[in-house]
CSV table of N, CA and C in Angstrom, one decimal:
chain,number,residue,atom,x,y,z
A,787,MET,N,-3.2,127.9,254.8
A,787,MET,CA,-4.3,128.1,255.6
A,787,MET,C,-3.9,127.9,257.1
A,788,PRO,N,-4.0,128.9,257.9
A,788,PRO,CA,-3.6,128.7,259.3
A,788,PRO,C,-4.5,127.8,260.1
A,789,LEU,N,-4.0,127.2,261.1
A,789,LEU,CA,-4.8,126.3,262.0
A,789,LEU,C,-5.6,127.1,262.9
A,790,SER,N,-6.8,126.6,263.2
A,790,SER,CA,-7.7,127.2,264.2
A,790,SER,C,-7.0,127.0,265.6
A,791,GLU,N,-7.5,127.8,266.6
A,791,GLU,CA,-7.0,127.7,267.9
A,791,GLU,C,-7.2,126.2,268.5
A,792,HIS,N,-8.3,125.6,268.2
A,792,HIS,CA,-8.6,124.3,268.7
A,792,HIS,C,-7.6,123.3,268.0
A,793,GLU,N,-7.4,123.4,266.7
A,793,GLU,CA,-6.5,122.5,266.0
A,793,GLU,C,-5.1,122.7,266.5
A,794,GLN,N,-4.7,123.9,266.8
A,794,GLN,CA,-3.4,124.2,267.4
A,794,GLN,C,-3.2,123.6,268.7
A,795,ARG,N,-4.2,123.6,269.6
A,795,ARG,CA,-4.1,123.0,270.9
A,795,ARG,C,-4.0,121.5,270.7
A,796,LEU,N,-4.8,120.9,269.8
A,796,LEU,CA,-4.7,119.4,269.6
A,796,LEU,C,-3.3,119.0,269.1
A,797,LEU,N,-2.8,119.8,268.2
A,797,LEU,CA,-1.4,119.6,267.7
A,797,LEU,C,-0.4,119.6,268.8
A,798,ASP,N,-0.5,120.6,269.7
A,798,ASP,CA,0.4,120.8,270.8
A,798,ASP,C,0.3,119.6,271.7
A,799,GLN,N,-0.9,119.1,272.0
A,799,GLN,CA,-1.1,117.9,272.8
A,799,GLN,C,-0.5,116.7,272.2
A,800,MET,N,-0.6,116.5,270.9
A,800,MET,CA,0.0,115.4,270.2
A,800,MET,C,1.5,115.5,270.3
A,801,GLU,N,2.0,116.7,270.2
A,801,GLU,CA,3.5,116.8,270.2
A,801,GLU,C,4.0,116.5,271.6
A,802,ARG,N,3.3,117.0,272.7
A,802,ARG,CA,3.7,116.7,274.0
A,802,ARG,C,3.6,115.2,274.3
A,803,ALA,N,2.6,114.5,273.8
A,803,ALA,CA,2.4,113.1,274.0
A,803,ALA,C,3.6,112.3,273.3
A,804,LEU,N,3.9,112.8,272.1
A,804,LEU,CA,5.0,112.2,271.4
A,804,LEU,C,6.4,112.3,272.2
A,805,TYR,N,6.6,113.5,272.7
A,805,TYR,CA,7.8,113.7,273.5
A,805,TYR,C,7.8,112.8,274.7
A,806,ALA,N,6.6,112.7,275.4
A,806,ALA,CA,6.5,111.9,276.6
A,806,ALA,C,6.7,110.4,276.3
A,807,GLU,N,6.2,110.0,275.2
A,807,GLU,CA,6.2,108.5,274.8
A,807,GLU,C,7.5,108.1,274.3
A,808,ASP,N,8.1,108.9,273.4
A,808,ASP,CA,9.4,108.4,272.7
A,808,ASP,C,10.2,109.7,272.4
A,809,PRO,N,11.0,110.2,273.4
A,809,PRO,CA,11.7,111.4,273.3
A,809,PRO,C,12.8,111.3,272.2
A,810,LYS,N,13.4,110.1,272.0
A,810,LYS,CA,14.5,109.9,271.0
A,810,LYS,C,13.9,110.1,269.6
A,811,PHE,N,12.7,109.5,269.4
A,811,PHE,CA,12.1,109.6,268.1
A,811,PHE,C,11.7,111.1,267.8
A,812,ALA,N,11.1,111.7,268.8
A,812,ALA,CA,10.7,113.1,268.7
A,812,ALA,C,11.9,114.0,268.4
A,813,SER,N,13.0,113.8,269.1
A,813,SER,CA,14.2,114.7,268.8
A,813,SER,C,14.7,114.4,267.4
A,814,ALA,N,14.6,113.1,266.9
A,814,ALA,CA,15.1,112.8,265.6
A,814,ALA,C,14.2,113.5,264.6
A,815,LEU,N,12.9,113.7,264.8
A,815,LEU,CA,12.1,114.4,263.9
A,815,LEU,C,12.4,115.9,263.9
A,816,GLU,N,12.8,116.4,265.1
A,816,GLU,CA,13.1,117.8,265.2
A,816,GLU,C,14.4,118.2,264.6
A,817,GLY,N,15.4,117.3,264.8
A,817,GLY,CA,16.8,117.5,264.3
A,817,GLY,C,17.0,118.6,263.2
A,818,THR,N,17.4,118.2,262.1
A,818,THR,CA,17.6,119.1,261.0
A,818,THR,C,16.2,119.4,260.3
A,819,GLY,N,15.3,118.6,260.5
A,819,GLY,CA,14.0,118.7,260.0
A,819,GLY,C,13.8,117.9,258.7
A,820,LEU,N,12.7,117.3,258.6
A,820,LEU,CA,12.3,116.4,257.5
A,820,LEU,C,12.3,117.3,256.2
A,821,ARG,N,11.7,118.5,256.3
A,821,ARG,CA,11.6,119.3,255.1
A,821,ARG,C,13.0,119.7,254.6
A,822,THR,N,13.9,120.0,255.5
A,822,THR,CA,15.2,120.4,255.1
A,822,THR,C,15.9,119.3,254.4
A,823,TYR,N,15.8,118.1,255.0
A,823,TYR,CA,16.4,116.9,254.4
A,823,TYR,C,15.8,116.6,253.0
A,824,THR,N,14.5,116.7,252.9
A,824,THR,CA,13.8,116.4,251.6
A,824,THR,C,14.2,117.4,250.6
A,825,ARG,N,14.2,118.7,251.0
A,825,ARG,CA,14.5,119.8,250.1
A,825,ARG,C,15.9,119.6,249.5
A,826,ARG,N,16.9,119.3,250.4
A,826,ARG,CA,18.3,119.2,250.0
A,826,ARG,C,18.4,118.0,249.1
A,827,ARG,N,17.7,116.9,249.3
A,827,ARG,CA,17.8,115.7,248.5
A,827,ARG,C,17.2,116.0,247.1
A,828,VAL,N,16.1,116.8,247.0
A,828,VAL,CA,15.5,117.1,245.8
A,828,VAL,C,16.4,118.1,245.0
A,829,TYR,N,17.0,119.0,245.7
A,829,TYR,CA,17.9,119.9,245.0
A,829,TYR,C,19.1,119.2,244.4
A,830,LEU,N,19.7,118.2,245.1
A,830,LEU,CA,20.7,117.4,244.6
A,830,LEU,C,20.3,116.6,243.4
A,831,ALA,N,19.1,116.1,243.5
A,831,ALA,CA,18.6,115.2,242.4
A,831,ALA,C,18.3,116.1,241.1
A,832,VAL,N,17.8,117.3,241.3
A,832,VAL,CA,17.5,118.2,240.2
A,832,VAL,C,18.9,118.6,239.5
A,833,ALA,N,19.9,118.9,240.3
A,833,ALA,CA,21.2,119.3,239.8
A,833,ALA,C,21.8,118.1,239.0
A,834,GLY,N,21.7,116.9,239.6
A,834,GLY,CA,22.2,115.7,238.9
A,834,GLY,C,21.4,115.5,237.6
A,835,PHE,N,20.1,115.7,237.6
A,835,PHE,CA,19.3,115.5,236.4
A,835,PHE,C,19.7,116.4,235.3
A,836,VAL,N,20.0,117.7,235.7
A,836,VAL,CA,20.5,118.7,234.7
A,836,VAL,C,21.8,118.3,234.1
A,837,VAL,N,22.7,117.8,234.9
A,837,VAL,CA,24.0,117.3,234.5
A,837,VAL,C,23.7,116.1,233.5
A,838,GLY,N,22.8,115.2,233.8
A,838,GLY,CA,22.5,114.1,233.0
A,838,GLY,C,21.9,114.6,231.6
A,839,VAL,N,21.1,115.6,231.6
A,839,VAL,CA,20.6,116.1,230.3
A,839,VAL,C,21.7,116.7,229.5
A,840,GLY,N,22.7,117.4,230.2
A,840,GLY,CA,23.8,117.9,229.5
A,840,GLY,C,24.7,116.8,228.9
A,841,LEU,N,24.9,115.7,229.6
A,841,LEU,CA,25.6,114.6,229.1
A,841,LEU,C,24.9,114.0,227.9
A,842,LEU,N,23.6,113.8,228.0
A,842,LEU,CA,22.8,113.2,227.0
A,842,LEU,C,22.9,114.1,225.7
A,843,MET,N,22.7,115.4,225.8
A,843,MET,CA,22.8,116.3,224.7
A,843,MET,C,24.2,116.3,224.1
A,844,GLY,N,25.2,116.3,225.0
A,844,GLY,CA,26.6,116.3,224.6
A,844,GLY,C,27.0,115.1,223.8
A,845,GLY,N,26.5,113.9,224.2
A,845,GLY,CA,26.7,112.7,223.5
A,845,GLY,C,26.1,112.7,222.1
A,846,MET,N,25.0,113.4,222.0
A,846,MET,CA,24.3,113.5,220.7
A,846,MET,C,25.0,114.4,219.7
A,847,VAL,N,25.7,115.4,220.2
A,847,VAL,CA,26.3,116.4,219.4
A,847,VAL,C,27.7,115.9,219.0
A,848,VAL,N,28.4,115.3,219.9
A,848,VAL,CA,29.8,114.8,219.5
A,848,VAL,C,29.7,113.5,218.8
A,849,PRO,N,30.3,113.4,217.6
A,849,PRO,CA,30.2,112.2,216.8
A,849,PRO,C,31.0,111.1,217.4
A,850,ASP,N,30.4,109.9,217.3
A,850,ASP,CA,31.0,108.6,217.8
A,850,ASP,C,31.2,108.6,219.3
A,851,GLN,N,30.4,109.3,220.0
A,851,GLN,CA,30.5,109.3,221.5
A,851,GLN,C,29.1,109.0,222.1
A,852,ILE,N,28.4,108.0,221.5
A,852,ILE,CA,27.1,107.6,222.0
A,852,ILE,C,27.1,107.2,223.5
A,853,TRP,N,28.2,106.7,223.9
A,853,TRP,CA,28.3,106.2,225.3
A,853,TRP,C,28.1,107.3,226.3
A,854,VAL,N,28.4,108.6,225.9
A,854,VAL,CA,28.2,109.7,226.8
A,854,VAL,C,26.7,110.0,227.0
A,855,SER,N,25.9,109.8,225.9
A,855,SER,CA,24.5,109.9,226.0
A,855,SER,C,23.9,108.8,226.9
A,856,ILE,N,24.4,107.6,226.8
A,856,ILE,CA,23.9,106.5,227.6
A,856,ILE,C,24.2,106.8,229.1
A,857,VAL,N,25.4,107.3,229.4
A,857,VAL,CA,25.8,107.7,230.8
A,857,VAL,C,24.9,108.8,231.2
A,858,GLY,N,24.6,109.8,230.4
A,858,GLY,CA,23.7,110.9,230.7
A,858,GLY,C,22.3,110.4,231.1
A,859,PHE,N,21.8,109.4,230.3
A,859,PHE,CA,20.5,108.9,230.6
A,859,PHE,C,20.5,108.1,231.9
A,860,LEU,N,21.5,107.4,232.2
A,860,LEU,CA,21.6,106.7,233.4
A,860,LEU,C,21.7,107.6,234.6
A,861,VAL,N,22.4,108.7,234.5
A,861,VAL,CA,22.5,109.7,235.5
A,861,VAL,C,21.1,110.3,235.8
A,862,MET,N,20.4,110.6,234.7
A,862,MET,CA,19.1,111.2,234.8
A,862,MET,C,18.2,110.2,235.6
A,863,LEU,N,18.2,108.9,235.2
A,863,LEU,CA,17.4,107.9,235.8
A,863,LEU,C,17.7,107.8,237.3
A,864,GLY,N,19.0,107.7,237.6
A,864,GLY,CA,19.4,107.6,239.0
A,864,GLY,C,19.0,108.8,239.8
A,865,CYS,N,19.1,110.0,239.3
A,865,CYS,CA,18.6,111.1,240.0
A,865,CYS,C,17.1,111.2,240.2
A,866,ALA,N,16.4,110.7,239.3
A,866,ALA,CA,14.9,110.6,239.4
A,866,ALA,C,14.6,109.6,240.5
A,867,VAL,N,15.2,108.5,240.6
A,867,VAL,CA,15.0,107.5,241.6
A,867,VAL,C,15.4,108.1,243.0
A,868,PHE,N,16.6,108.8,243.0
A,868,PHE,CA,17.1,109.4,244.2
A,868,PHE,C,16.0,110.4,244.8
A,869,ALA,N,15.4,111.2,243.9
A,869,ALA,CA,14.5,112.2,244.4
A,869,ALA,C,13.2,111.5,244.9
A,870,VAL,N,12.7,110.5,244.2
A,870,VAL,CA,11.5,109.9,244.5
A,870,VAL,C,11.6,109.1,245.8
A,871,THR,N,12.7,108.4,246.0
A,871,THR,CA,12.9,107.6,247.3
A,871,THR,C,13.1,108.5,248.4
A,872,GLY,N,13.7,109.7,248.2
A,872,GLY,CA,13.8,110.7,249.3
A,872,GLY,C,12.5,111.3,249.7
A,873,TRP,N,11.6,111.4,248.7
A,873,TRP,CA,10.3,112.0,249.0
A,873,TRP,C,9.4,111.0,249.8
A,874,ARG,N,9.5,109.7,249.4
A,874,ARG,CA,8.7,108.7,250.1
A,874,ARG,C,9.2,108.4,251.5
A,875,ARG,N,10.5,108.5,251.7
A,875,ARG,CA,11.1,108.0,253.0
A,875,ARG,C,12.2,108.9,253.4
A,876,GLY,N,11.9,109.7,254.5
A,876,GLY,CA,12.8,110.6,255.0
A,876,GLY,C,13.7,109.9,256.1
A,877,PRO,N,14.6,110.7,256.8
A,877,PRO,CA,15.4,110.1,257.7
A,877,PRO,C,14.7,109.5,259.0
A,878,ALA,N,13.6,110.2,259.4
A,878,ALA,CA,13.0,109.8,260.6
A,878,ALA,C,11.6,109.3,260.4
A,879,SER,N,11.2,109.1,259.2
A,879,SER,CA,9.8,108.7,258.9
A,879,SER,C,9.8,107.3,258.3
A,880,GLN,N,10.7,106.4,258.6
A,880,GLN,CA,10.8,105.1,258.1
A,880,GLN,C,9.7,104.2,258.6
A,881,GLY,N,9.1,104.5,259.7
A,881,GLY,CA,8.1,103.7,260.3
A,881,GLY,C,6.7,104.1,259.9
A,882,SER,N,6.5,105.1,259.0
A,882,SER,CA,5.2,105.5,258.7
A,882,SER,C,4.9,105.3,257.2
A,883,GLY,N,3.7,105.5,256.8
A,883,GLY,CA,3.3,105.3,255.4
A,883,GLY,C,3.2,103.9,255.0
A,884,PRO,N,3.4,103.6,253.7
A,884,PRO,CA,3.1,102.3,253.2
A,884,PRO,C,4.1,101.3,253.7
A,885,ARG,N,5.2,101.7,254.3
A,885,ARG,CA,6.2,100.8,254.8
A,885,ARG,C,6.0,100.4,256.2
A,886,GLN,N,4.9,100.8,256.8
A,886,GLN,CA,4.6,100.5,258.2
A,886,GLN,C,4.6,99.0,258.5
A,887,ALA,N,4.1,98.2,257.6
A,887,ALA,CA,4.1,96.8,257.9
A,887,ALA,C,5.4,96.2,258.1
A,888,ALA,N,6.5,96.8,257.6
A,888,ALA,CA,7.9,96.3,257.8
A,888,ALA,C,8.5,96.9,259.1
A,889,ALA,N,7.8,97.8,259.8
A,889,ALA,CA,8.3,98.4,261.0
A,889,ALA,C,8.3,97.4,262.1
A,890,PRO,N,9.2,97.5,263.1
A,890,PRO,CA,9.3,96.6,264.2
A,890,PRO,C,8.0,96.7,265.0
A,891,ARG,N,7.7,95.7,265.7
A,891,ARG,CA,6.4,95.6,266.5
A,891,ARG,C,6.4,96.6,267.6
A,892,ARG,N,7.5,97.0,268.2
A,892,ARG,CA,7.5,98.0,269.2
A,892,ARG,C,7.0,99.3,268.7
A,893,LYS,N,7.3,99.7,267.5
A,893,LYS,CA,6.8,101.0,266.9
A,893,LYS,C,5.3,100.9,266.7
A,894,ALA,N,4.8,99.8,266.2
A,894,ALA,CA,3.4,99.6,266.1
A,894,ALA,C,2.6,99.7,267.4
A,895,GLY,N,3.2,99.2,268.5
A,895,GLY,CA,2.6,99.2,269.8
A,895,GLY,C,2.6,100.7,270.3
A,896,MET,N,3.7,101.4,270.1
A,896,MET,CA,3.7,102.8,270.5
A,896,MET,C,2.6,103.6,269.8
A,897,MET,N,2.5,103.4,268.5
A,897,MET,CA,1.5,104.1,267.7
A,897,MET,C,0.1,103.7,268.2
A,898,ASP,N,-0.1,102.5,268.5
A,898,ASP,CA,-1.4,102.0,269.0
A,898,ASP,C,-1.8,102.8,270.3
A,899,ARG,N,-0.8,102.9,271.2
A,899,ARG,CA,-1.0,103.6,272.5
A,899,ARG,C,-1.3,105.1,272.2
A,900,VAL,N,-0.6,105.7,271.3
A,900,VAL,CA,-0.8,107.1,271.0
A,900,VAL,C,-2.2,107.3,270.5
A,901,GLU,N,-2.6,106.4,269.6
A,901,GLU,CA,-4.0,106.5,269.0
A,901,GLU,C,-5.0,106.3,270.1
A,902,GLN,N,-4.8,105.3,271.0
A,902,GLN,CA,-5.8,105.1,272.1
A,902,GLN,C,-5.9,106.3,273.0
A,903,ARG,N,-4.7,107.0,273.3
A,903,ARG,CA,-4.7,108.2,274.1
A,903,ARG,C,-5.5,109.3,273.4
A,904,TRP,N,-5.2,109.4,272.1
A,904,TRP,CA,-5.9,110.4,271.3
A,904,TRP,C,-7.4,110.2,271.4
A,905,GLN,N,-7.8,109.0,271.2
A,905,GLN,CA,-9.3,108.7,271.2
A,905,GLN,C,-9.9,109.0,272.6
A,906,ARG,N,-9.1,108.6,273.6
A,906,ARG,CA,-9.6,108.9,275.0
A,906,ARG,C,-9.8,110.4,275.2
A,907,ARG,N,-8.8,111.2,274.8
A,907,ARG,CA,-8.9,112.7,275.0
A,907,ARG,C,-10.1,113.2,274.1
A,908,ARG,N,-10.2,112.7,273.0
A,908,ARG,CA,-11.3,113.1,272.1
A,908,ARG,C,-12.7,112.8,272.7
A,909,ASP,N,-12.8,111.6,273.3
A,909,ASP,CA,-14.0,111.2,273.9
A,909,ASP,C,-14.3,112.0,275.2
A,910,GLU,N,-13.3,112.4,275.9
A,910,GLU,CA,-13.4,113.2,277.1
A,910,GLU,C,-13.9,114.6,276.7
A,911,GLN,N,-13.4,115.1,275.6
A,911,GLN,CA,-13.8,116.5,275.2
A,911,GLN,C,-15.3,116.5,274.7
A,912,THR,N,-15.7,115.5,274.1
A,912,THR,CA,-17.1,115.4,273.5
A,912,THR,C,-18.1,114.9,274.5
A,913,GLY,N,-17.6,114.5,275.7
A,913,GLY,CA,-18.6,113.9,276.6
A,913,GLY,C,-18.9,112.5,276.4
A,914,GLY,N,-18.0,111.7,275.7
A,914,GLY,CA,-18.2,110.3,275.5
A,914,GLY,C,-19.0,109.9,274.3
A,915,PHE,N,-19.4,110.8,273.5
A,915,PHE,CA,-20.2,110.5,272.3
A,915,PHE,C,-19.5,109.9,271.2
């Protein structure tokens, strides 16, 4: 669903404010892109998971090679963890989400300032209501 014109303007304002406040962080977000990073990580995890399934099945088929099945299961487990941790935490989003409490104080201060500016602009647009 496309954004309305008003929502697009607000998003552009937020983007400009982010570039003005912390250009290094903004360029890190822009870099290769969080989606590209996450997509690549998930593709690798899925490929590894398929290899793990192959090892698991191969260990079941070959007699006296149960250790291959165990390795396959461990590969599958590792790939699942790899995919989930990549989904929760990308390269530039380590200060957001549930891990925000562990972020440095400077980041929290920057976010507070951005929120205050956002609220001020919103109040100015609505006439202070």
